[in-house]
Coordinates of C-alpha atoms in Angstrom, one line a residue:
M1043 CA 128.6 -95.1 27.9
R1044 CA 131.2 -94.8 25.0
E1045 CA 130.2 -95.0 21.5
K1046 CA 131.7 -97.7 19.5
P1047 CA 133.8 -96.2 16.6
K1048 CA 132.3 -96.3 13.3
A1049 CA 134.0 -98.3 10.6
P1050 CA 135.7 -96.4 8.0
E1051 CA 133.4 -95.7 5.1
T1052 CA 133.7 -97.9 2.1
L1053 CA 132.6 -95.3 -0.7
I1054 CA 134.1 -92.2 -1.5
S1055 CA 131.1 -90.2 -2.7
A1056 CA 133.1 -86.6 -3.2
E1057 CA 136.0 -88.5 -4.8
A1058 CA 134.6 -91.8 -6.6
Q1059 CA 134.0 -89.5 -9.7
A1060 CA 138.1 -90.1 -10.2
F1061 CA 137.6 -93.5 -10.0
A1062 CA 134.9 -93.9 -12.3
E1063 CA 136.3 -91.4 -14.8
A1064 CA 139.5 -94.0 -15.0
A1065 CA 137.3 -96.7 -15.1
R1066 CA 135.7 -95.4 -18.3
R1067 CA 138.8 -94.9 -19.7
G1068 CA 139.4 -98.8 -19.0
V1069 CA 142.3 -97.9 -16.6
L1070 CA 142.6 -99.0 -13.0
V1071 CA 143.6 -96.2 -10.2
L1072 CA 144.5 -97.1 -6.7
R1073 CA 144.8 -95.3 -3.4
E1074 CA 148.2 -93.9 -2.3
C1075 CA 148.8 -92.9 1.1
L1076 CA 150.7 -89.4 0.9
D1077 CA 151.9 -89.9 4.2
C1078 CA 153.3 -93.4 4.5
G1079 CA 153.5 -94.9 0.7
D1080 CA 151.2 -97.5 0.8
V1081 CA 149.1 -98.0 -1.9
H1082 CA 145.7 -99.9 -1.4
H1083 CA 142.7 -100.5 -3.5
Y1084 CA 139.5 -97.9 -3.8
P1085 CA 137.1 -97.9 -2.2
R1086 CA 138.8 -97.5 1.3
A1087 CA 138.6 -94.2 2.5
H1088 CA 141.7 -94.5 5.0
C1089 CA 144.9 -96.2 4.7
P1090 CA 144.7 -99.7 6.0
L1091 CA 148.4 -99.5 7.0
C1092 CA 148.3 -95.5 9.0
A1093 CA 144.8 -94.4 9.3
S1094 CA 145.7 -91.3 7.4
R1095 CA 143.1 -89.9 5.2
N1096 CA 145.8 -87.8 3.2
L1097 CA 145.2 -90.2 -0.1
G1098 CA 145.8 -89.7 -3.6
W1099 CA 145.2 -91.6 -6.9
R1100 CA 148.1 -93.8 -8.4
E1101 CA 147.6 -95.0 -12.0
A1102 CA 147.9 -99.0 -12.1
S1103 CA 149.3 -101.2 -15.2
G1104 CA 145.8 -103.2 -14.9
Q1105 CA 147.7 -106.2 -15.1
G1106 CA 148.0 -109.1 -12.8
R1107 CA 148.0 -113.0 -12.3
V1108 CA 145.6 -115.1 -11.1
Y1109 CA 146.2 -116.5 -7.1
S1110 CA 143.1 -118.1 -6.7
F1111 CA 139.8 -119.0 -8.3
T1112 CA 136.5 -120.9 -8.4
R1113 CA 134.6 -121.6 -11.4
M1114 CA 130.9 -120.7 -11.6
A1115 CA 128.1 -122.8 -13.3
G1116 CA 126.1 -120.6 -15.6
R1117 CA 125.5 -119.0 -19.2
R1118 CA 128.4 -116.4 -18.6
A1119 CA 132.1 -117.5 -18.3
V1120 CA 132.4 -116.1 -14.8
A1121 CA 135.4 -117.4 -12.1
P1122 CA 135.6 -115.3 -8.9
A1123 CA 139.4 -114.9 -8.2
M1124 CA 142.0 -113.6 -6.1
I1125 CA 144.2 -111.2 -8.2
D1126 CA 147.7 -110.3 -7.8
L1127 CA 148.4 -107.2 -9.5
D1128 CA 151.7 -106.2 -10.9
E1129 CA 152.1 -103.6 -8.2
G1130 CA 152.4 -106.1 -5.4
L1131 CA 148.8 -105.6 -4.3
R1132 CA 146.1 -108.7 -4.2
L1133 CA 142.5 -107.8 -5.1
N1134 CA 139.4 -109.8 -4.5
S1135 CA 137.5 -109.9 -8.0
V1136 CA 136.5 -112.0 -10.9
V1137 CA 137.6 -113.1 -14.2
L1138 CA 135.1 -113.1 -16.8
D1139 CA 134.1 -113.2 -20.3
A1140 CA 137.2 -115.5 -21.1
D1141 CA 137.7 -119.1 -21.3
V1142 CA 137.6 -119.7 -17.8
H1143 CA 137.4 -123.4 -18.2
Q1144 CA 140.9 -123.4 -19.2
L1145 CA 142.2 -120.7 -16.5
A1146 CA 144.9 -121.8 -14.3
I1147 CA 146.8 -120.5 -11.4
D1148 CA 149.3 -117.8 -12.3
D1149 CA 147.7 -117.1 -15.6
A1150 CA 148.1 -114.0 -16.8
V1151 CA 144.9 -111.2 -16.3
T1152 CA 144.2 -108.0 -17.5
V1153 CA 141.6 -105.2 -16.3
R1154 CA 138.1 -105.2 -17.8
F1155 CA 135.5 -102.8 -16.4
Q1156 CA 131.9 -104.3 -16.2
P1157 CA 128.7 -102.1 -15.9
D1158 CA 126.4 -103.4 -13.0
P1159 CA 122.5 -103.0 -13.2
Q1160 CA 122.7 -99.5 -12.1
G1161 CA 125.3 -98.7 -14.9
Q1162 CA 128.4 -98.1 -12.5
L1163 CA 131.6 -99.8 -13.6
R1164 CA 132.8 -102.3 -11.8
L1165 CA 136.5 -103.6 -11.4
A1166 CA 136.6 -107.2 -13.3
F1167 CA 139.6 -109.0 -15.1
T1168 CA 139.8 -111.1 -18.6
T1169 CA 142.8 -112.7 -19.8
P1170 CA 145.0 -111.3 -22.8
G1171 CA 143.8 -114.2 -25.1
A1172 CA 140.1 -112.9 -24.6
E1173 CA 141.2 -109.1 -25.3
A1174 CA 143.2 -110.5 -28.5
A1175 CA 140.2 -112.0 -29.7
R1176 CA 138.2 -109.1 -29.1
A1177 CA 140.4 -107.0 -31.2
Y1178 CA 140.2 -109.4 -33.9
S1179 CA 136.8 -109.3 -33.7
A1180 CA 136.4 -105.4 -34.1
R1181 CA 138.5 -105.6 -37.3
A1182 CA 136.5 -108.5 -38.5
F1183 CA 133.3 -106.3 -37.8
A1184 CA 135.1 -103.3 -39.9
A1185 CA 135.6 -105.4 -42.7
V1186 CA 132.2 -106.2 -43.1
D1187 CA 130.9 -102.5 -42.5
A1188 CA 133.8 -101.4 -45.3
D1189 CA 131.7 -104.0 -47.7
R1190 CA 128.6 -102.5 -47.1
E1191 CA 129.9 -99.0 -47.6
G1192 CA 131.7 -100.6 -50.9
F1193 CA 128.2 -101.6 -52.3
A1194 CA 126.4 -98.5 -51.2
A1195 CA 129.0 -95.9 -53.1
G1196 CA 127.1 -94.6 -56.1
S1197 CA 123.7 -95.9 -55.1
A1198 CA 121.3 -93.4 -54.0
P1199 CA 119.7 -94.4 -50.5
A1200 CA 117.0 -97.2 -50.6
E1201 CA 113.7 -95.6 -50.7
V1202 CA 111.7 -97.9 -48.9
T1203 CA 108.8 -97.1 -46.3
T1204 CA 106.4 -99.9 -46.9
V1205 CA 107.6 -103.7 -47.1
A1206 CA 105.2 -106.6 -47.5
V1207 CA 106.0 -109.3 -45.6
V1208 CA 104.6 -112.7 -47.2
G1209 CA 103.6 -115.6 -44.6
A1210 CA 102.2 -115.0 -41.3
G1211 CA 103.9 -118.1 -39.7
N1212 CA 106.6 -117.5 -36.5
M1213 CA 109.1 -116.3 -39.1
G1214 CA 106.9 -114.1 -40.9
I1215 CA 105.6 -112.3 -37.5
G1216 CA 109.1 -112.0 -36.1
I1217 CA 110.2 -110.2 -39.8
A1218 CA 107.0 -108.4 -39.6
T1219 CA 107.8 -107.0 -36.1
A1220 CA 111.4 -106.4 -37.0
F1221 CA 110.2 -103.7 -39.8
L1222 CA 107.6 -102.2 -37.7
K1223 CA 110.1 -101.6 -34.7
A1224 CA 112.6 -100.2 -37.6
G1225 CA 109.8 -97.3 -38.4
F1226 CA 108.5 -99.3 -41.5
A1227 CA 105.1 -99.7 -42.7
V1228 CA 104.5 -103.2 -43.1
L1229 CA 101.9 -105.2 -45.1
L1230 CA 101.6 -108.9 -43.7
L1231 CA 100.1 -111.2 -46.6
D1232 CA 98.9 -114.9 -46.1
Q1233 CA 96.2 -116.9 -47.6
N1234 CA 94.9 -117.9 -44.3
A1235 CA 92.9 -115.2 -43.0
D1236 CA 92.9 -116.9 -39.8
A1237 CA 96.6 -116.6 -39.2
F1238 CA 96.3 -112.6 -38.7
D1239 CA 94.8 -112.7 -35.4
R1240 CA 97.5 -114.7 -33.9
A1241 CA 100.2 -112.4 -35.7
R1242 CA 98.6 -109.4 -34.6
A1243 CA 98.7 -110.8 -30.8
R1244 CA 102.2 -111.7 -31.0
I1245 CA 103.6 -108.5 -32.2
A1246 CA 101.6 -106.9 -29.7
E1247 CA 103.1 -108.2 -26.9
T1248 CA 106.4 -107.5 -28.0
F1249 CA 105.5 -104.0 -28.1
D1250 CA 103.6 -104.4 -24.6
R1251 CA 106.8 -105.5 -23.4
D1252 CA 109.1 -103.2 -24.5
V1253 CA 106.4 -100.8 -22.9
Q1254 CA 106.7 -102.3 -19.6
R1255 CA 110.5 -102.5 -20.0
G1256 CA 110.5 -98.9 -20.6
R1257 CA 112.3 -99.5 -24.1
L1258 CA 109.2 -98.0 -26.0
G1259 CA 106.6 -95.3 -25.2
A1260 CA 102.9 -96.2 -25.3
D1261 CA 102.2 -93.9 -28.1
A1262 CA 105.3 -95.2 -30.3
A1263 CA 103.7 -98.8 -29.6
A1264 CA 100.5 -97.8 -30.7
A1265 CA 101.9 -96.2 -33.5
R1266 CA 103.8 -99.1 -34.7
M1267 CA 101.0 -101.4 -34.2
A1268 CA 98.9 -98.9 -36.7
A1269 CA 101.5 -99.4 -39.5
L1270 CA 100.5 -103.1 -39.5
E1271 CA 98.1 -104.0 -42.2
T1272 CA 97.1 -107.5 -43.5
A1273 CA 95.8 -108.9 -46.5
T1274 CA 95.1 -112.3 -48.3
D1275 CA 94.6 -110.7 -52.0
M1276 CA 98.4 -110.3 -53.8
T1277 CA 97.0 -107.8 -55.5
R1278 CA 97.9 -105.6 -52.6
L1279 CA 101.9 -106.0 -53.1
A1280 CA 101.6 -103.1 -55.5
D1281 CA 101.8 -101.1 -52.5
A1282 CA 105.0 -102.4 -51.5
D1283 CA 108.7 -100.6 -51.8
L1284 CA 110.1 -104.3 -50.8
V1285 CA 108.7 -107.6 -50.5
V1286 CA 110.1 -110.4 -48.0
E1287 CA 108.9 -113.6 -48.2
A1288 CA 108.8 -115.8 -45.3
V1289 CA 106.8 -119.2 -46.4
W1290 CA 107.2 -122.9 -45.5
E1291 CA 110.7 -124.1 -46.4
D1292 CA 109.9 -125.9 -50.0
M1293 CA 111.3 -125.3 -53.3
A1294 CA 108.5 -126.0 -55.4
L1295 CA 106.1 -123.7 -53.1
K1296 CA 108.9 -120.9 -52.7
Q1297 CA 109.0 -120.9 -57.0
Q1298 CA 105.3 -120.7 -56.7
V1299 CA 105.1 -117.7 -54.6
F1300 CA 108.0 -116.0 -56.3
A1301 CA 106.0 -116.3 -59.6
D1302 CA 103.3 -114.6 -58.2
L1303 CA 105.2 -112.1 -56.7
D1304 CA 106.5 -110.8 -59.7
R1305 CA 103.3 -110.7 -61.4
H1306 CA 101.8 -108.3 -58.4
A1307 CA 104.8 -106.6 -57.4
R1308 CA 105.7 -103.2 -59.0
P1309 CA 108.5 -103.5 -61.8
G1310 CA 111.9 -102.9 -60.2
V1311 CA 110.9 -103.9 -56.4
C1312 CA 113.2 -106.1 -54.9
L1313 CA 111.9 -109.5 -53.6
C1314 CA 113.7 -111.1 -50.7
T1315 CA 113.5 -114.6 -49.6
N1316 CA 114.0 -115.7 -46.0
T1317 CA 115.1 -118.9 -47.0
S1318 CA 117.8 -120.5 -44.6
T1319 CA 119.0 -123.3 -47.1
L1320 CA 117.3 -123.3 -50.5
D1321 CA 119.1 -122.4 -53.9
I1322 CA 118.4 -118.3 -54.5
D1323 CA 118.9 -118.8 -58.5
A1324 CA 116.4 -121.6 -58.1
I1325 CA 113.8 -119.5 -56.6
A1326 CA 114.9 -116.2 -58.8
A1327 CA 114.7 -118.4 -61.9
A1328 CA 110.8 -118.3 -61.2
T1329 CA 110.5 -114.4 -61.8
G1330 CA 111.3 -112.2 -64.8
R1331 CA 113.7 -110.3 -62.2
P1332 CA 116.4 -112.1 -61.1
D1333 CA 118.7 -109.2 -60.5
R1334 CA 116.1 -108.1 -58.2
V1335 CA 116.1 -111.2 -56.6
V1336 CA 117.8 -111.4 -53.0
G1337 CA 118.4 -113.5 -49.7
L1338 CA 117.3 -111.5 -46.4
H1339 CA 118.0 -114.6 -44.3
F1340 CA 116.9 -113.7 -40.8
F1341 CA 117.6 -115.5 -37.4
N1342 CA 115.0 -116.7 -35.2
P1343 CA 113.7 -114.6 -33.2
A1344 CA 114.1 -112.5 -36.3
H1345 CA 113.2 -109.1 -34.5
V1346 CA 115.8 -110.0 -31.8
M1347 CA 118.9 -111.8 -33.4
K1348 CA 121.5 -108.9 -34.8
L1349 CA 122.8 -111.3 -37.9
L1350 CA 121.3 -111.0 -41.5
E1351 CA 122.6 -112.8 -44.1
V1352 CA 122.6 -110.8 -47.3
V1353 CA 122.7 -113.9 -49.9
R1354 CA 123.6 -113.0 -53.7
G1355 CA 122.5 -115.0 -56.5
K1356 CA 124.7 -115.3 -59.6
A1357 CA 122.0 -112.7 -61.3
T1358 CA 121.5 -110.2 -57.9
S1359 CA 122.6 -106.8 -59.0
D1360 CA 125.2 -104.6 -57.1
Q1361 CA 122.3 -101.8 -56.9
T1362 CA 120.0 -105.3 -55.2
L1363 CA 122.7 -105.5 -52.7
A1364 CA 123.2 -101.7 -51.5
L1365 CA 119.6 -101.9 -50.9
A1366 CA 119.7 -104.8 -49.0
T1367 CA 122.6 -104.0 -47.2
Q1368 CA 120.6 -100.3 -46.4
V1369 CA 117.9 -101.9 -45.4
G1370 CA 119.4 -104.7 -43.0
M1371 CA 121.0 -101.3 -41.5
R1372 CA 117.8 -99.6 -41.0
L1373 CA 116.8 -102.8 -39.1
G1374 CA 119.6 -102.6 -36.5
K1375 CA 120.9 -105.8 -38.2
V1376 CA 124.8 -106.8 -39.2
P1377 CA 124.3 -107.6 -42.9
V1378 CA 126.7 -109.9 -44.0
V1379 CA 126.8 -110.5 -47.9
V1380 CA 127.5 -114.5 -48.6
G1381 CA 127.3 -116.2 -51.6
N1382 CA 124.7 -118.9 -52.6
A1383 CA 125.2 -122.8 -51.2
H1384 CA 123.3 -125.1 -49.5
G1385 CA 123.0 -123.8 -45.9
F1386 CA 124.7 -120.4 -46.9
V1387 CA 127.5 -119.7 -44.0
G1388 CA 126.0 -119.8 -41.0
N1389 CA 123.9 -123.1 -41.2
R1390 CA 126.4 -124.4 -43.1
L1391 CA 128.9 -124.9 -40.4
M1392 CA 125.7 -125.5 -38.0
I1393 CA 124.5 -128.4 -40.3
A1394 CA 127.8 -130.0 -40.0
R1395 CA 127.7 -129.7 -36.2
E1396 CA 124.4 -130.8 -35.8
Q1397 CA 124.8 -134.0 -38.2
E1398 CA 128.0 -134.8 -36.1
A1399 CA 125.8 -134.7 -32.8
G1400 CA 122.9 -136.7 -33.7
R1401 CA 125.8 -139.3 -35.0
M1402 CA 127.3 -139.4 -31.3
L1403 CA 123.7 -140.0 -29.9
L1404 CA 123.6 -143.3 -31.7
E1405 CA 126.8 -144.0 -30.9
G1406 CA 126.3 -143.2 -27.2
A1407 CA 126.3 -139.8 -25.9
L1408 CA 123.1 -138.2 -24.3
P1409 CA 121.8 -134.7 -25.2
A1410 CA 122.8 -133.5 -21.9
Q1411 CA 126.5 -134.2 -22.1
I1412 CA 126.8 -133.1 -25.8
D1413 CA 125.1 -129.9 -24.6
A1414 CA 127.4 -129.4 -21.8
V1415 CA 130.3 -129.6 -23.8
L1416 CA 129.2 -127.1 -26.2
T1417 CA 128.3 -124.4 -23.2
R1418 CA 131.5 -125.2 -21.3
F1419 CA 133.0 -124.1 -24.7
G1420 CA 131.2 -121.1 -24.5
M1421 CA 128.2 -121.4 -26.6
P1422 CA 125.3 -119.8 -24.8
M1423 CA 122.8 -122.6 -25.7
G1424 CA 123.7 -126.3 -26.4
T1425 CA 122.5 -127.8 -29.9
F1426 CA 119.6 -129.9 -28.5
E1427 CA 118.3 -127.4 -26.3
M1428 CA 118.4 -124.6 -29.3
Q1429 CA 116.7 -127.3 -31.4
D1430 CA 113.8 -127.7 -28.7
M1431 CA 113.3 -124.1 -28.3
A1432 CA 113.3 -123.1 -32.3
G1433 CA 111.1 -126.4 -33.2
G1434 CA 114.0 -128.0 -35.1
I1435 CA 112.7 -131.6 -34.1
E1436 CA 109.9 -130.8 -36.7
L1437 CA 111.7 -128.5 -39.1
S1438 CA 114.4 -131.2 -39.8
Y1439 CA 111.8 -133.9 -40.0
R1440 CA 109.8 -132.1 -42.9
A1441 CA 112.7 -131.0 -44.7
R1442 CA 114.4 -134.7 -44.5
Q1443 CA 110.9 -136.2 -45.4
A1444 CA 110.7 -133.8 -48.2
R1445 CA 113.8 -135.0 -49.7
G1446 CA 113.2 -138.7 -49.1
E1447 CA 115.7 -138.9 -45.8
K1448 CA 115.7 -140.5 -42.7
S1449 CA 117.2 -139.9 -39.0
P1450 CA 116.5 -142.6 -36.6
V1451 CA 116.3 -140.4 -33.4
I1452 CA 114.4 -137.6 -35.3
D1453 CA 111.9 -139.5 -37.0
R1454 CA 110.9 -141.7 -33.3
L1455 CA 110.8 -138.1 -31.5
F1456 CA 108.8 -136.6 -34.2
A1457 CA 106.5 -140.1 -34.0
A1458 CA 106.3 -139.5 -30.2
G1459 CA 105.2 -136.1 -30.5
R1460 CA 108.3 -134.8 -29.0
L1461 CA 108.5 -131.4 -30.7
G1462 CA 110.5 -129.3 -28.2
Q1463 CA 109.4 -126.7 -25.7
K1464 CA 106.0 -126.1 -27.7
T1465 CA 104.7 -129.6 -26.7
G1466 CA 106.6 -129.6 -23.1
K1467 CA 109.2 -132.7 -24.5
G1468 CA 111.6 -133.1 -27.0
Y1469 CA 115.5 -134.1 -26.4
Y1470 CA 114.4 -132.9 -22.9
R1471 CA 111.1 -132.3 -21.1
Y1472 CA 109.8 -129.1 -19.7
E1473 CA 107.8 -128.0 -16.9
P1474 CA 104.5 -126.2 -17.8
G1475 CA 105.3 -122.7 -18.5
K1476 CA 109.2 -123.1 -18.1
Q1477 CA 112.1 -123.4 -20.2
R1478 CA 114.7 -125.0 -18.2
P1479 CA 115.6 -128.4 -20.1
L1480 CA 115.2 -131.4 -17.9
N1481 CA 116.7 -135.1 -18.5
D1482 CA 113.8 -137.2 -19.4
P1483 CA 114.3 -141.3 -19.4
E1484 CA 111.7 -141.2 -22.0
A1485 CA 113.9 -139.5 -24.6
T1486 CA 117.0 -141.9 -23.6
A1487 CA 114.7 -144.7 -24.4
I1488 CA 113.9 -143.5 -27.5
I1489 CA 117.7 -142.6 -28.6
E1490 CA 118.7 -146.3 -27.3
A1491 CA 116.2 -147.7 -29.3
A1492 CA 117.4 -146.1 -32.6
S1493 CA 120.8 -147.1 -31.7
A1494 CA 119.8 -150.7 -31.4
A1495 CA 117.4 -150.3 -34.7
E1496 CA 120.7 -149.0 -36.4
G1497 CA 122.8 -152.2 -35.1
I1498 CA 124.8 -149.5 -32.9
T1499 CA 126.4 -150.6 -29.9
R1500 CA 126.7 -147.5 -27.8
R1501 CA 129.7 -147.0 -26.0
A1502 CA 131.0 -144.1 -23.5
I1503 CA 132.3 -141.0 -25.4
S1504 CA 134.4 -138.4 -23.9
D1505 CA 134.0 -135.0 -23.7
A1506 CA 137.1 -134.1 -25.8
E1507 CA 136.1 -136.4 -28.4
I1508 CA 132.7 -135.0 -28.5
E1509 CA 134.3 -131.1 -28.6
D1510 CA 136.2 -132.2 -31.4
R1511 CA 133.9 -134.0 -33.5
L1512 CA 131.7 -130.7 -32.9
I1513 CA 133.9 -128.1 -33.4
L1514 CA 136.7 -128.8 -35.9
P1515 CA 134.1 -130.1 -38.8
M1516 CA 132.6 -126.5 -38.3
I1517 CA 136.3 -125.3 -39.0
N1518 CA 136.9 -127.6 -42.0
E1519 CA 133.4 -126.6 -43.6
G1520 CA 134.4 -122.8 -43.2
A1521 CA 137.6 -123.9 -45.0
K1522 CA 135.7 -125.0 -47.8
L1523 CA 133.5 -122.2 -48.1
L1524 CA 136.4 -119.9 -48.5
A1525 CA 137.8 -122.0 -51.0
E1526 CA 134.2 -122.0 -53.0
G1527 CA 134.0 -118.0 -52.7
I1528 CA 130.5 -118.3 -50.7
A1529 CA 132.4 -116.2 -48.1
T1530 CA 135.0 -113.8 -48.8
R1531 CA 137.1 -113.9 -45.6
A1532 CA 137.3 -115.9 -42.5
G1533 CA 136.5 -113.0 -40.5
D1534 CA 132.7 -112.8 -42.3
I1535 CA 132.5 -116.6 -41.1
D1536 CA 133.2 -115.5 -37.5
V1537 CA 131.2 -112.3 -37.6
V1538 CA 128.3 -114.5 -38.7
W1539 CA 128.7 -117.1 -35.8
Q1540 CA 129.5 -114.2 -33.4
T1541 CA 126.1 -112.4 -34.5
G1542 CA 123.9 -115.3 -35.4
F1543 CA 125.1 -118.0 -33.5
G1544 CA 126.2 -116.9 -30.1
W1545 CA 129.7 -117.7 -30.6
P1546 CA 131.7 -115.8 -27.7
E1547 CA 133.1 -112.6 -28.7
W1548 CA 136.4 -113.6 -26.5
K1549 CA 136.8 -116.5 -28.5
G1550 CA 136.7 -114.8 -31.8
G1551 CA 134.8 -117.2 -34.3
P1552 CA 135.3 -120.6 -35.8
M1553 CA 138.4 -119.6 -38.0
Y1554 CA 140.0 -117.7 -35.2
H1555 CA 139.5 -120.7 -33.1
A1556 CA 141.4 -122.5 -35.6
D1557 CA 144.6 -120.5 -36.0
R1558 CA 144.8 -120.2 -31.9
L1559 CA 144.6 -124.5 -32.1
G1560 CA 147.1 -124.2 -35.1
V1561 CA 146.0 -125.2 -38.4
A1562 CA 148.6 -127.6 -38.3
E1563 CA 147.0 -129.0 -35.0
V1564 CA 143.4 -129.0 -36.7
H1565 CA 144.6 -130.9 -39.5
R1566 CA 146.5 -133.5 -37.4
R1567 CA 143.1 -134.0 -35.3
L1568 CA 140.8 -134.0 -38.4
T1569 CA 143.1 -136.8 -40.4
A1570 CA 143.2 -138.7 -37.1
L1571 CA 139.2 -138.8 -36.7
A1572 CA 138.8 -139.2 -40.3
E1573 CA 140.8 -142.7 -39.8
A1574 CA 138.5 -143.2 -36.9
H1575 CA 135.1 -142.2 -38.2
G1576 CA 135.2 -141.7 -42.2
A1577 CA 136.1 -139.5 -44.7
R1578 CA 133.7 -136.8 -43.7
F1579 CA 136.5 -135.6 -41.4
T1580 CA 138.9 -135.4 -44.6
P1581 CA 140.7 -131.9 -44.0
A1582 CA 139.5 -129.7 -46.5
P1583 CA 142.1 -128.8 -49.3
L1584 CA 142.6 -124.9 -48.2
L1585 CA 142.8 -126.4 -44.7
A1586 CA 145.8 -128.7 -45.9
E1587 CA 147.4 -126.5 -47.9
K1588 CA 147.4 -123.6 -44.7
A1589 CA 148.7 -126.5 -42.4
A1590 CA 151.7 -127.4 -44.8
Q1591 CA 152.4 -123.5 -45.3
G1592 CA 152.2 -122.9 -41.4
A1593 CA 149.8 -120.2 -42.4
T1594 CA 146.7 -118.9 -40.4
F1595 CA 142.8 -118.1 -41.7
T1596 CA 142.6 -114.7 -39.8
D1597 CA 146.1 -113.3 -39.2
S1598 CA 147.1 -111.8 -42.6
E1599 CA 143.3 -110.3 -43.9
S1600 CA 142.9 -108.5 -39.9
A1601 CA 146.5 -107.2 -39.5

């Protein structure tokens, strides 16, 4: 019986190295038949036209156009697509790490190799606009690095081996974990000794997980846990080379704590606050060393998130900034120096976005619609899903209570015990042990009741209106931060939002996005929103000035 011919092999183990080496250089190579001249795409081992195996390699432009595509739902921006290369070859590939929700037939694309789970580079494509945003992002990060080197110039390397973390709550645990992971000895202080068992268990879980995933050896994990001490006695602060405060977000409490830190820490030791919104100068005023007080604003979870806002008060010395940024680098963070203002840079923009999201809940939108707009835009998570994950309902409620402010929806959610994932329900509901947000009629009823109590007639709100009302106020707030000197460059704002809030690299950042929309167009839309919804949308003077001049926020500073 005659054997059925074997199908041609699709992987060329002996020659795959040539394709892989080109891919590592970001270059696409094609197979060229040396007998008939046909060009085809690796990994075929034979010419599809004449079946010859006498093949060579030809470097391709890596440029093409979208012939067809399908958008896929998910966290990552992905669209399986057929791509027509400029060389005349049609490939079955994927467009990713780009604004695929704006993708259209015949759009230009460029090659972008991506590693698979085994570390092999696979062919994919992205858009020229996304590549331009990535190039801008690289320049923005380089400018932040140059700032850090400038602060460090003339300063001796930071002699910090032991760090005291004051406060054994969630943030304190995360900050302690970050320092332990980086090889520091950590003294965790809290007035409540019962908090230490929970803290040790949480930190041990993190290191156990790292061991299980092969990121850390068992001996190294044990050594890190051995470097953790706990204490309730503030006199132990004398052992610390650096102090980081992570107590509840309350000014009176923080001032009391800093007065105690000042009494017990060694002279000259830096006192750092992890406040996310409070006035650094008011905190520093409780000490006799305001020049050695600085904000180290970690983002939750502190041992995971890359951003570290280094907040400079009016008295903070350059030496203190140099030490803070050096420590941030040792932690593996991206330290960005920012000025002292409510919310600093990252949260200042976030507050503007979340306030508008809350208003739209009252007007007629629901959490799932608002969150879907944000994830389609490119954010990894919607604002209400994020609040449920991070305990934002309780944090916002308590902060507003301290200021004597009310929030119709949040107040009702808090009263109903809906505090987010930790209680199994917040803006969404959650199955036990699961993190997937599920729509909940009870939450909808609470939101609708809040609207009625405020005398608001609910209406349908389009996705386009939601996007403008969420994103444009962030840009406007960024313009104010630049004018106030809180952010040095538009690129700093964009770095903060990429590293701390998940703004996609392929979209640059809020200020880069403003330039791509056109500052004049942003001004026009904000003006229209101000006419429809109130003066809070009034364009900032700097934004209005740039719109009138035809100027941009980012192009001149990153050229």
